[in-house]
Amino acid sequence: EDLPTLNACLNAASALLIMAGYLCIKRKNVSAHIWLMSTAVVVSMAFLTSYVIYHTGVEEEKKFQGEGWIRYVYFAMLISHIVLAFVVVPLVLRTVYLGMRNRLEKHVKIGPWTLAVWMYVSVTGVLIYLALY
């Protein structure tokens, strides 16, 4: 029953690590960027593990209680979050692979897209939690 809170915390931590990693690379601090982004990957893997454990064991899903226009906003956010959550996994893996192989031209090209999608998924994950709980 505590896993949704843990998942939201892991999503928030991931968002903070991603943003810090982005700021470090903008300041040309490559070693901090690598450490922060690697940590973000580990935190995201912990989230994914916890998420799967929760959803394979939960008997009844938590339902959104909002009514009116906010319901449409919530479901638009939820649907886009789910779709992009599937997109972000191979995107992150590809970006990490390119960075680890020192293929920096391609890494730098795909990085901003990965940043945008990963941040969106992480932040909307927290917002969905807040909307439900």
mmCIF file of N, CA and C in Angstrom, residues 6-130:
data_model
loop_
_atom_site.group_PDB
_atom_site.id
_atom_site.type_symbol
_atom_site.label_atom_id
_atom_site.label_comp_id
_atom_site.label_asym_id
_atom_site.label_seq_id
_atom_site.Cartn_x
_atom_site.Cartn_y
_atom_site.Cartn_z
ATOM 1 N N LEU A 6 6.020 5.569 -2.770
ATOM 2 C CA LEU A 6 7.407 5.313 -3.150
ATOM 3 C C LEU A 6 7.612 5.621 -4.633
ATOM 4 N N ASN A 7 6.687 5.178 -5.468
ATOM 5 C CA ASN A 7 6.794 5.415 -6.911
ATOM 6 C C ASN A 7 6.809 6.905 -7.231
ATOM 7 N N ALA A 8 5.960 7.665 -6.575
ATOM 8 C CA ALA A 8 5.935 9.115 -6.799
ATOM 9 C C ALA A 8 7.253 9.750 -6.360
ATOM 10 N N CYS A 9 7.787 9.297 -5.249
ATOM 11 C CA CYS A 9 9.081 9.820 -4.766
ATOM 12 C C CYS A 9 10.204 9.472 -5.730
ATOM 13 N N LEU A 10 10.184 8.259 -6.253
ATOM 14 C CA LEU A 10 11.203 7.860 -7.222
ATOM 15 C C LEU A 10 11.080 8.668 -8.507
ATOM 16 N N ASN A 11 9.868 8.930 -8.950
ATOM 17 C CA ASN A 11 9.658 9.780 -10.129
ATOM 18 C C ASN A 11 10.170 11.190 -9.881
ATOM 19 N N ALA A 12 9.873 11.738 -8.714
ATOM 20 C CA ALA A 12 10.335 13.086 -8.377
ATOM 21 C C ALA A 12 11.860 13.130 -8.314
ATOM 22 N N ALA A 13 12.459 12.121 -7.697
ATOM 23 C CA ALA A 13 13.916 12.056 -7.605
ATOM 24 C C ALA A 13 14.532 11.954 -8.993
ATOM 25 N N SER A 14 13.926 11.158 -9.847
ATOM 26 C CA SER A 14 14.411 11.015 -11.211
ATOM 27 C C SER A 14 14.362 12.353 -11.942
ATOM 28 N N ALA A 15 13.262 13.069 -11.819
ATOM 29 C CA ALA A 15 13.127 14.384 -12.472
ATOM 30 C C ALA A 15 14.214 15.345 -11.983
ATOM 31 N N LEU A 16 14.468 15.359 -10.688
ATOM 32 C CA LEU A 16 15.495 16.240 -10.129
ATOM 33 C C LEU A 16 16.887 15.853 -10.634
ATOM 34 N N LEU A 17 17.167 14.561 -10.692
ATOM 35 C CA LEU A 17 18.462 14.094 -11.184
ATOM 36 C C LEU A 17 18.649 14.421 -12.668
ATOM 37 N N ILE A 18 17.598 14.236 -13.443
ATOM 38 C CA ILE A 18 17.666 14.541 -14.877
ATOM 39 C C ILE A 18 17.951 16.027 -15.087
ATOM 40 N N MET A 19 17.226 16.872 -14.363
ATOM 41 C CA MET A 19 17.419 18.315 -14.519
ATOM 42 C C MET A 19 18.816 18.722 -14.058
ATOM 43 N N ALA A 20 19.280 18.163 -12.959
ATOM 44 C CA ALA A 20 20.626 18.476 -12.478
ATOM 45 C C ALA A 20 21.676 18.011 -13.490
ATOM 46 N N GLY A 21 21.470 16.826 -14.070
ATOM 47 C CA GLY A 21 22.391 16.317 -15.088
ATOM 48 C C GLY A 21 22.428 17.210 -16.311
ATOM 49 N N TYR A 22 21.271 17.699 -16.708
ATOM 50 C CA TYR A 22 21.182 18.625 -17.843
ATOM 51 C C TYR A 22 21.933 19.924 -17.535
ATOM 52 N N LEU A 23 21.722 20.469 -16.350
ATOM 53 C CA LEU A 23 22.407 21.705 -15.977
ATOM 54 C C LEU A 23 23.923 21.514 -15.923
ATOM 55 N N CYS A 24 24.359 20.356 -15.455
ATOM 56 C CA CYS A 24 25.795 20.077 -15.399
ATOM 57 C C CYS A 24 26.414 20.028 -16.792
ATOM 58 N N ILE A 25 25.745 19.388 -17.740
ATOM 59 C CA ILE A 25 26.324 19.293 -19.081
ATOM 60 C C ILE A 25 26.309 20.657 -19.750
ATOM 61 N N LYS A 26 25.312 21.475 -19.442
ATOM 62 C CA LYS A 26 25.296 22.837 -19.984
ATOM 63 C C LYS A 26 26.481 23.646 -19.468
ATOM 64 N N ARG A 27 26.942 23.315 -18.271
ATOM 65 C CA ARG A 27 28.100 23.987 -17.669
ATOM 66 C C ARG A 27 29.402 23.252 -17.972
ATOM 67 N N LYS A 28 29.320 22.250 -18.879
ATOM 68 C CA LYS A 28 30.488 21.472 -19.321
ATOM 69 C C LYS A 28 31.096 20.609 -18.219
ATOM 70 N N ASN A 29 30.307 20.278 -17.210
ATOM 71 C CA ASN A 29 30.766 19.397 -16.137
ATOM 72 C C ASN A 29 30.366 17.964 -16.499
ATOM 73 N N VAL A 30 31.185 17.353 -17.337
ATOM 74 C CA VAL A 30 30.865 16.043 -17.907
ATOM 75 C C VAL A 30 30.802 14.962 -16.836
ATOM 76 N N SER A 31 31.745 14.957 -15.904
ATOM 77 C CA SER A 31 31.754 13.892 -14.893
ATOM 78 C C SER A 31 30.507 13.952 -14.010
ATOM 79 N N ALA A 32 30.080 15.143 -13.621
ATOM 80 C CA ALA A 32 28.846 15.267 -12.825
ATOM 81 C C ALA A 32 27.636 14.854 -13.657
ATOM 82 N N HIS A 33 27.628 15.225 -14.927
ATOM 83 C CA HIS A 33 26.536 14.849 -15.829
ATOM 84 C C HIS A 33 26.411 13.326 -15.904
ATOM 85 N N ILE A 34 27.530 12.658 -16.103
ATOM 86 C CA ILE A 34 27.522 11.191 -16.199
ATOM 87 C C ILE A 34 27.008 10.579 -14.898
ATOM 88 N N TRP A 35 27.503 11.058 -13.769
ATOM 89 C CA TRP A 35 27.087 10.511 -12.481
ATOM 90 C C TRP A 35 25.588 10.735 -12.254
ATOM 91 N N LEU A 36 25.110 11.949 -12.500
ATOM 92 C CA LEU A 36 23.697 12.268 -12.263
ATOM 93 C C LEU A 36 22.775 11.488 -13.196
ATOM 94 N N MET A 37 23.144 11.394 -14.460
ATOM 95 C CA MET A 37 22.280 10.688 -15.400
ATOM 96 C C MET A 37 22.306 9.178 -15.136
ATOM 97 N N SER A 38 23.460 8.654 -14.743
ATOM 98 C CA SER A 38 23.527 7.231 -14.373
ATOM 99 C C SER A 38 22.659 6.960 -13.158
ATOM 100 N N THR A 39 22.695 7.859 -12.194
ATOM 101 C CA THR A 39 21.861 7.718 -11.000
ATOM 102 C C THR A 39 20.381 7.820 -11.369
ATOM 103 N N ALA A 40 20.053 8.710 -12.299
ATOM 104 C CA ALA A 40 18.661 8.835 -12.761
ATOM 105 C C ALA A 40 18.186 7.537 -13.406
ATOM 106 N N VAL A 41 19.054 6.887 -14.153
ATOM 107 C CA VAL A 41 18.697 5.600 -14.769
ATOM 108 C C VAL A 41 18.432 4.558 -13.683
ATOM 109 N N VAL A 42 19.289 4.498 -12.672
ATOM 110 C CA VAL A 42 19.109 3.530 -11.577
ATOM 111 C C VAL A 42 17.806 3.817 -10.828
ATOM 112 N N VAL A 43 17.545 5.075 -10.535
ATOM 113 C CA VAL A 43 16.310 5.452 -9.832
ATOM 114 C C VAL A 43 15.094 5.102 -10.688
ATOM 115 N N SER A 44 15.176 5.344 -11.981
ATOM 116 C CA SER A 44 14.061 4.999 -12.875
ATOM 117 C C SER A 44 13.847 3.496 -12.955
ATOM 118 N N MET A 45 14.936 2.724 -12.920
ATOM 119 C CA MET A 45 14.803 1.262 -12.899
ATOM 120 C C MET A 45 14.157 0.798 -11.595
ATOM 121 N N ALA A 46 14.507 1.459 -10.492
ATOM 122 C CA ALA A 46 13.876 1.128 -9.210
ATOM 123 C C ALA A 46 12.382 1.454 -9.268
ATOM 124 N N PHE A 47 12.046 2.595 -9.884
ATOM 125 C CA PHE A 47 10.637 2.950 -10.052
ATOM 126 C C PHE A 47 9.918 1.875 -10.858
ATOM 127 N N LEU A 48 10.478 1.506 -11.998
ATOM 128 C CA LEU A 48 9.826 0.533 -12.872
ATOM 129 C C LEU A 48 9.615 -0.797 -12.156
ATOM 130 N N THR A 49 10.589 -1.228 -11.400
ATOM 131 C CA THR A 49 10.473 -2.466 -10.624
ATOM 132 C C THR A 49 9.349 -2.355 -9.596
ATOM 133 N N SER A 50 9.333 -1.270 -8.855
ATOM 134 C CA SER A 50 8.305 -1.048 -7.843
ATOM 135 C C SER A 50 6.915 -0.940 -8.473
ATOM 136 N N TYR A 51 6.845 -0.266 -9.609
ATOM 137 C CA TYR A 51 5.577 -0.087 -10.324
ATOM 138 C C TYR A 51 5.008 -1.440 -10.758
ATOM 139 N N VAL A 52 5.853 -2.274 -11.327
ATOM 140 C CA VAL A 52 5.407 -3.596 -11.787
ATOM 141 C C VAL A 52 4.982 -4.455 -10.595
ATOM 142 N N ILE A 53 5.750 -4.429 -9.521
ATOM 143 C CA ILE A 53 5.383 -5.186 -8.317
ATOM 144 C C ILE A 53 4.021 -4.734 -7.795
ATOM 145 N N TYR A 54 3.817 -3.421 -7.730
ATOM 146 C CA TYR A 54 2.548 -2.893 -7.232
ATOM 147 C C TYR A 54 1.380 -3.329 -8.122
ATOM 148 N N HIS A 55 1.539 -3.148 -9.434
ATOM 149 C CA HIS A 55 0.411 -3.404 -10.337
ATOM 150 C C HIS A 55 0.156 -4.881 -10.584
ATOM 151 N N THR A 56 1.102 -5.742 -10.268
ATOM 152 C CA THR A 56 0.820 -7.176 -10.369
ATOM 153 C C THR A 56 0.155 -7.695 -9.096
ATOM 154 N N GLY A 57 0.243 -6.951 -8.014
ATOM 155 C CA GLY A 57 -0.322 -7.404 -6.748
ATOM 156 C C GLY A 57 -1.557 -6.656 -6.292
ATOM 157 N N VAL A 58 -1.879 -5.529 -6.921
ATOM 158 C CA VAL A 58 -3.019 -4.735 -6.479
ATOM 159 C C VAL A 58 -4.321 -5.384 -6.961
ATOM 160 N N GLU A 59 -5.283 -5.432 -6.058
ATOM 161 C CA GLU A 59 -6.557 -6.058 -6.406
ATOM 162 C C GLU A 59 -7.485 -5.087 -7.125
ATOM 163 N N GLU A 60 -7.478 -3.836 -6.683
ATOM 164 C CA GLU A 60 -8.364 -2.842 -7.293
ATOM 165 C C GLU A 60 -7.583 -1.551 -7.514
ATOM 166 N N GLU A 61 -7.626 -1.068 -8.745
ATOM 167 C CA GLU A 61 -6.925 0.169 -9.092
ATOM 168 C C GLU A 61 -7.600 1.372 -8.435
ATOM 169 N N LYS A 62 -6.806 2.338 -8.070
ATOM 170 C CA LYS A 62 -7.319 3.602 -7.528
ATOM 171 C C LYS A 62 -7.987 4.364 -8.672
ATOM 172 N N LYS A 63 -9.175 4.875 -8.438
ATOM 173 C CA LYS A 63 -9.943 5.584 -9.464
ATOM 174 C C LYS A 63 -9.848 7.095 -9.244
ATOM 175 N N PHE A 64 -9.757 7.829 -10.345
ATOM 176 C CA PHE A 64 -9.750 9.281 -10.277
ATOM 177 C C PHE A 64 -11.152 9.757 -9.898
ATOM 178 N N GLN A 65 -11.217 10.651 -8.912
ATOM 179 C CA GLN A 65 -12.505 11.093 -8.374
ATOM 180 C C GLN A 65 -12.982 12.434 -8.915
ATOM 181 N N GLY A 66 -12.123 13.125 -9.662
ATOM 182 C CA GLY A 66 -12.486 14.454 -10.160
ATOM 183 C C GLY A 66 -13.645 14.408 -11.143
ATOM 184 N N GLU A 67 -14.335 15.531 -11.228
ATOM 185 C CA GLU A 67 -15.480 15.637 -12.138
ATOM 186 C C GLU A 67 -15.345 16.890 -12.986
ATOM 187 N N GLY A 68 -16.085 16.908 -14.086
ATOM 188 C CA GLY A 68 -16.079 18.084 -14.952
ATOM 189 C C GLY A 68 -14.829 18.144 -15.819
ATOM 190 N N TRP A 69 -14.416 19.365 -16.136
ATOM 191 C CA TRP A 69 -13.292 19.589 -17.057
ATOM 192 C C TRP A 69 -11.979 18.991 -16.561
ATOM 193 N N ILE A 70 -11.790 18.944 -15.246
ATOM 194 C CA ILE A 70 -10.529 18.426 -14.703
ATOM 195 C C ILE A 70 -10.363 16.942 -15.028
ATOM 196 N N ARG A 71 -11.488 16.261 -15.185
ATOM 197 C CA ARG A 71 -11.449 14.842 -15.547
ATOM 198 C C ARG A 71 -10.808 14.658 -16.934
ATOM 199 N N TYR A 72 -11.159 15.544 -17.874
ATOM 200 C CA TYR A 72 -10.584 15.486 -19.224
ATOM 201 C C TYR A 72 -9.088 15.801 -19.188
ATOM 202 N N VAL A 73 -8.720 16.776 -18.371
ATOM 203 C CA VAL A 73 -7.307 17.130 -18.227
ATOM 204 C C VAL A 73 -6.536 15.946 -17.654
ATOM 205 N N TYR A 74 -7.093 15.342 -16.617
ATOM 206 C CA TYR A 74 -6.435 14.191 -15.982
ATOM 207 C C TYR A 74 -6.234 13.051 -16.983
ATOM 208 N N PHE A 75 -7.288 12.691 -17.707
ATOM 209 C CA PHE A 75 -7.167 11.549 -18.617
ATOM 210 C C PHE A 75 -6.269 11.855 -19.812
ATOM 211 N N ALA A 76 -6.247 13.099 -20.276
ATOM 212 C CA ALA A 76 -5.307 13.483 -21.340
ATOM 213 C C ALA A 76 -3.869 13.334 -20.840
ATOM 214 N N MET A 77 -3.637 13.777 -19.607
ATOM 215 C CA MET A 77 -2.305 13.643 -19.021
ATOM 216 C C MET A 77 -1.962 12.169 -18.823
ATOM 217 N N LEU A 78 -2.893 11.380 -18.315
ATOM 218 C CA LEU A 78 -2.661 9.959 -18.072
ATOM 219 C C LEU A 78 -2.338 9.214 -19.362
ATOM 220 N N ILE A 79 -3.117 9.452 -20.398
ATOM 221 C CA ILE A 79 -2.900 8.751 -21.672
ATOM 222 C C ILE A 79 -1.548 9.131 -22.269
ATOM 223 N N SER A 80 -1.238 10.431 -22.275
ATOM 224 C CA SER A 80 0.053 10.857 -22.829
ATOM 225 C C SER A 80 1.195 10.308 -21.978
ATOM 226 N N HIS A 81 1.010 10.252 -20.673
ATOM 227 C CA HIS A 81 2.026 9.687 -19.769
ATOM 228 C C HIS A 81 2.282 8.217 -20.091
ATOM 229 N N ILE A 82 1.227 7.452 -20.266
ATOM 230 C CA ILE A 82 1.361 6.017 -20.544
ATOM 231 C C ILE A 82 2.060 5.789 -21.886
ATOM 232 N N VAL A 83 1.624 6.498 -22.916
ATOM 233 C CA VAL A 83 2.224 6.341 -24.244
ATOM 234 C C VAL A 83 3.710 6.699 -24.200
ATOM 235 N N LEU A 84 4.022 7.842 -23.589
ATOM 236 C CA LEU A 84 5.420 8.283 -23.553
ATOM 237 C C LEU A 84 6.274 7.434 -22.603
ATOM 238 N N ALA A 85 5.655 6.797 -21.615
ATOM 239 C CA ALA A 85 6.400 5.890 -20.735
ATOM 240 C C ALA A 85 6.938 4.705 -21.531
ATOM 241 N N PHE A 86 6.188 4.261 -22.533
ATOM 242 C CA PHE A 86 6.673 3.184 -23.396
ATOM 243 C C PHE A 86 7.767 3.679 -24.338
ATOM 244 N N VAL A 87 7.645 4.922 -24.775
ATOM 245 C CA VAL A 87 8.625 5.509 -25.692
ATOM 246 C C VAL A 87 9.949 5.792 -24.984
ATOM 247 N N VAL A 88 9.872 6.214 -23.717
ATOM 248 C CA VAL A 88 11.071 6.701 -23.033
ATOM 249 C C VAL A 88 12.084 5.594 -22.746
ATOM 250 N N VAL A 89 11.633 4.377 -22.539
ATOM 251 C CA VAL A 89 12.577 3.300 -22.187
ATOM 252 C C VAL A 89 13.606 3.074 -23.297
ATOM 253 N N PRO A 90 13.198 2.796 -24.538
ATOM 254 C CA PRO A 90 14.225 2.616 -25.574
ATOM 255 C C PRO A 90 14.995 3.905 -25.866
ATOM 256 N N LEU A 91 14.340 5.045 -25.694
ATOM 257 C CA LEU A 91 15.008 6.332 -25.913
ATOM 258 C C LEU A 91 16.144 6.538 -24.909
ATOM 259 N N VAL A 92 15.875 6.260 -23.641
ATOM 260 C CA VAL A 92 16.916 6.384 -22.607
ATOM 261 C C VAL A 92 18.027 5.371 -22.865
ATOM 262 N N LEU A 93 17.647 4.130 -23.157
ATOM 263 C CA LEU A 93 18.656 3.103 -23.403
ATOM 264 C C LEU A 93 19.562 3.473 -24.582
ATOM 265 N N ARG A 94 18.982 4.000 -25.630
ATOM 266 C CA ARG A 94 19.773 4.411 -26.809
ATOM 267 C C ARG A 94 20.692 5.584 -26.459
ATOM 268 N N THR A 95 20.174 6.543 -25.737
ATOM 269 C CA THR A 95 20.972 7.711 -25.364
ATOM 270 C C THR A 95 22.139 7.308 -24.467
ATOM 271 N N VAL A 96 21.875 6.452 -23.500
ATOM 272 C CA VAL A 96 22.934 5.962 -22.608
ATOM 273 C C VAL A 96 23.972 5.179 -23.406
ATOM 274 N N TYR A 97 23.506 4.313 -24.275
ATOM 275 C CA TYR A 97 24.414 3.520 -25.106
ATOM 276 C C TYR A 97 25.347 4.419 -25.916
ATOM 277 N N LEU A 98 24.792 5.427 -26.561
ATOM 278 C CA LEU A 98 25.606 6.340 -27.371
ATOM 279 C C LEU A 98 26.631 7.078 -26.511
ATOM 280 N N GLY A 99 26.209 7.500 -25.326
ATOM 281 C CA GLY A 99 27.134 8.175 -24.425
ATOM 282 C C GLY A 99 28.248 7.253 -23.959
ATOM 283 N N MET A 100 27.888 6.036 -23.613
ATOM 284 C CA MET A 100 28.884 5.078 -23.119
ATOM 285 C C MET A 100 29.874 4.669 -24.214
ATOM 286 N N ARG A 101 29.435 4.676 -25.445
ATOM 287 C CA ARG A 101 30.296 4.310 -26.576
ATOM 288 C C ARG A 101 31.051 5.522 -27.126
ATOM 289 N N ASN A 102 30.893 6.652 -26.449
ATOM 290 C CA ASN A 102 31.569 7.895 -26.831
ATOM 291 C C ASN A 102 31.174 8.357 -28.235
ATOM 292 N N ARG A 103 29.965 8.026 -28.631
ATOM 293 C CA ARG A 103 29.424 8.495 -29.908
ATOM 294 C C ARG A 103 28.655 9.777 -29.620
ATOM 295 N N LEU A 104 29.436 10.794 -29.268
ATOM 296 C CA LEU A 104 28.868 12.009 -28.682
ATOM 297 C C LEU A 104 28.042 12.829 -29.657
ATOM 298 N N GLU A 105 28.371 12.800 -30.940
ATOM 299 C CA GLU A 105 27.583 13.570 -31.902
ATOM 300 C C GLU A 105 26.129 13.078 -31.908
ATOM 301 N N LYS A 106 25.957 11.767 -31.956
ATOM 302 C CA LYS A 106 24.599 11.192 -31.928
ATOM 303 C C LYS A 106 23.971 11.336 -30.539
ATOM 304 N N HIS A 107 24.782 11.171 -29.499
ATOM 305 C CA HIS A 107 24.296 11.332 -28.123
ATOM 306 C C HIS A 107 23.729 12.739 -27.915
ATOM 307 N N VAL A 108 24.455 13.728 -28.389
ATOM 308 C CA VAL A 108 24.029 15.129 -28.238
ATOM 309 C C VAL A 108 22.776 15.413 -29.071
ATOM 310 N N LYS A 109 22.642 14.721 -30.195
ATOM 311 C CA LYS A 109 21.475 14.917 -31.058
ATOM 312 C C LYS A 109 20.190 14.357 -30.431
ATOM 313 N N ILE A 110 20.298 13.169 -29.842
ATOM 314 C CA ILE A 110 19.122 12.506 -29.267
ATOM 315 C C ILE A 110 18.849 12.968 -27.831
ATOM 316 N N GLY A 111 19.878 13.475 -27.153
ATOM 317 C CA GLY A 111 19.766 13.873 -25.751
ATOM 318 C C GLY A 111 18.612 14.813 -25.423
ATOM 319 N N PRO A 112 18.431 15.907 -26.177
ATOM 320 C CA PRO A 112 17.322 16.821 -25.856
ATOM 321 C C PRO A 112 15.943 16.171 -25.962
ATOM 322 N N TRP A 113 15.786 15.260 -26.919
ATOM 323 C CA TRP A 113 14.511 14.545 -27.049
ATOM 324 C C TRP A 113 14.295 13.623 -25.848
ATOM 325 N N THR A 114 15.359 12.941 -25.470
ATOM 326 C CA THR A 114 15.291 12.054 -24.309
ATOM 327 C C THR A 114 14.973 12.857 -23.057
ATOM 328 N N LEU A 115 15.647 13.981 -22.898
ATOM 329 C CA LEU A 115 15.408 14.859 -21.743
ATOM 330 C C LEU A 115 13.939 15.263 -21.671
ATOM 331 N N ALA A 116 13.395 15.740 -22.778
ATOM 332 C CA ALA A 116 12.009 16.228 -22.784
ATOM 333 C C ALA A 116 11.015 15.122 -22.434
ATOM 334 N N VAL A 117 11.167 13.971 -23.062
ATOM 335 C CA VAL A 117 10.220 12.865 -22.828
ATOM 336 C C VAL A 117 10.380 12.320 -21.418
ATOM 337 N N TRP A 118 11.615 12.127 -20.983
ATOM 338 C CA TRP A 118 11.885 11.569 -19.656
ATOM 339 C C TRP A 118 11.379 12.500 -18.558
ATOM 340 N N MET A 119 11.608 13.793 -18.728
ATOM 341 C CA MET A 119 11.111 14.765 -17.747
ATOM 342 C C MET A 119 9.587 14.749 -17.712
ATOM 343 N N TYR A 120 8.971 14.746 -18.892
ATOM 344 C CA TYR A 120 7.504 14.739 -18.951
ATOM 345 C C TYR A 120 6.942 13.517 -18.234
ATOM 346 N N VAL A 121 7.500 12.349 -18.509
ATOM 347 C CA VAL A 121 7.011 11.111 -17.887
ATOM 348 C C VAL A 121 7.223 11.158 -16.368
ATOM 349 N N SER A 122 8.375 11.628 -15.943
ATOM 350 C CA SER A 122 8.661 11.696 -14.498
ATOM 351 C C SER A 122 7.739 12.679 -13.781
ATOM 352 N N VAL A 123 7.595 13.868 -14.338
ATOM 353 C CA VAL A 123 6.770 14.899 -13.688
ATOM 354 C C VAL A 123 5.296 14.529 -13.731
ATOM 355 N N THR A 124 4.815 14.046 -14.864
ATOM 356 C CA THR A 124 3.396 13.665 -14.914
ATOM 357 C C THR A 124 3.113 12.469 -14.025
ATOM 358 N N GLY A 125 4.109 11.614 -13.815
ATOM 359 C CA GLY A 125 3.931 10.513 -12.866
ATOM 360 C C GLY A 125 3.627 11.026 -11.467
ATOM 361 N N VAL A 126 4.335 12.058 -11.060
ATOM 362 C CA VAL A 126 4.077 12.681 -9.750
ATOM 363 C C VAL A 126 2.703 13.353 -9.743
ATOM 364 N N LEU A 127 2.378 14.070 -10.817
ATOM 365 C CA LEU A 127 1.078 14.752 -10.881
ATOM 366 C C LEU A 127 -0.089 13.763 -10.860
ATOM 367 N N ILE A 128 0.064 12.643 -11.528
ATOM 368 C CA ILE A 128 -0.980 11.611 -11.518
ATOM 369 C C ILE A 128 -1.149 11.064 -10.098
ATOM 370 N N TYR A 129 -0.041 10.813 -9.422
ATOM 371 C CA TYR A 129 -0.110 10.368 -8.024
ATOM 372 C C TYR A 129 -0.872 11.391 -7.177
ATOM 373 N N LEU A 130 -0.512 12.667 -7.314
ATOM 374 C CA LEU A 130 -1.177 13.715 -6.528
ATOM 375 C C LEU A 130 -2.665 13.802 -6.839
#
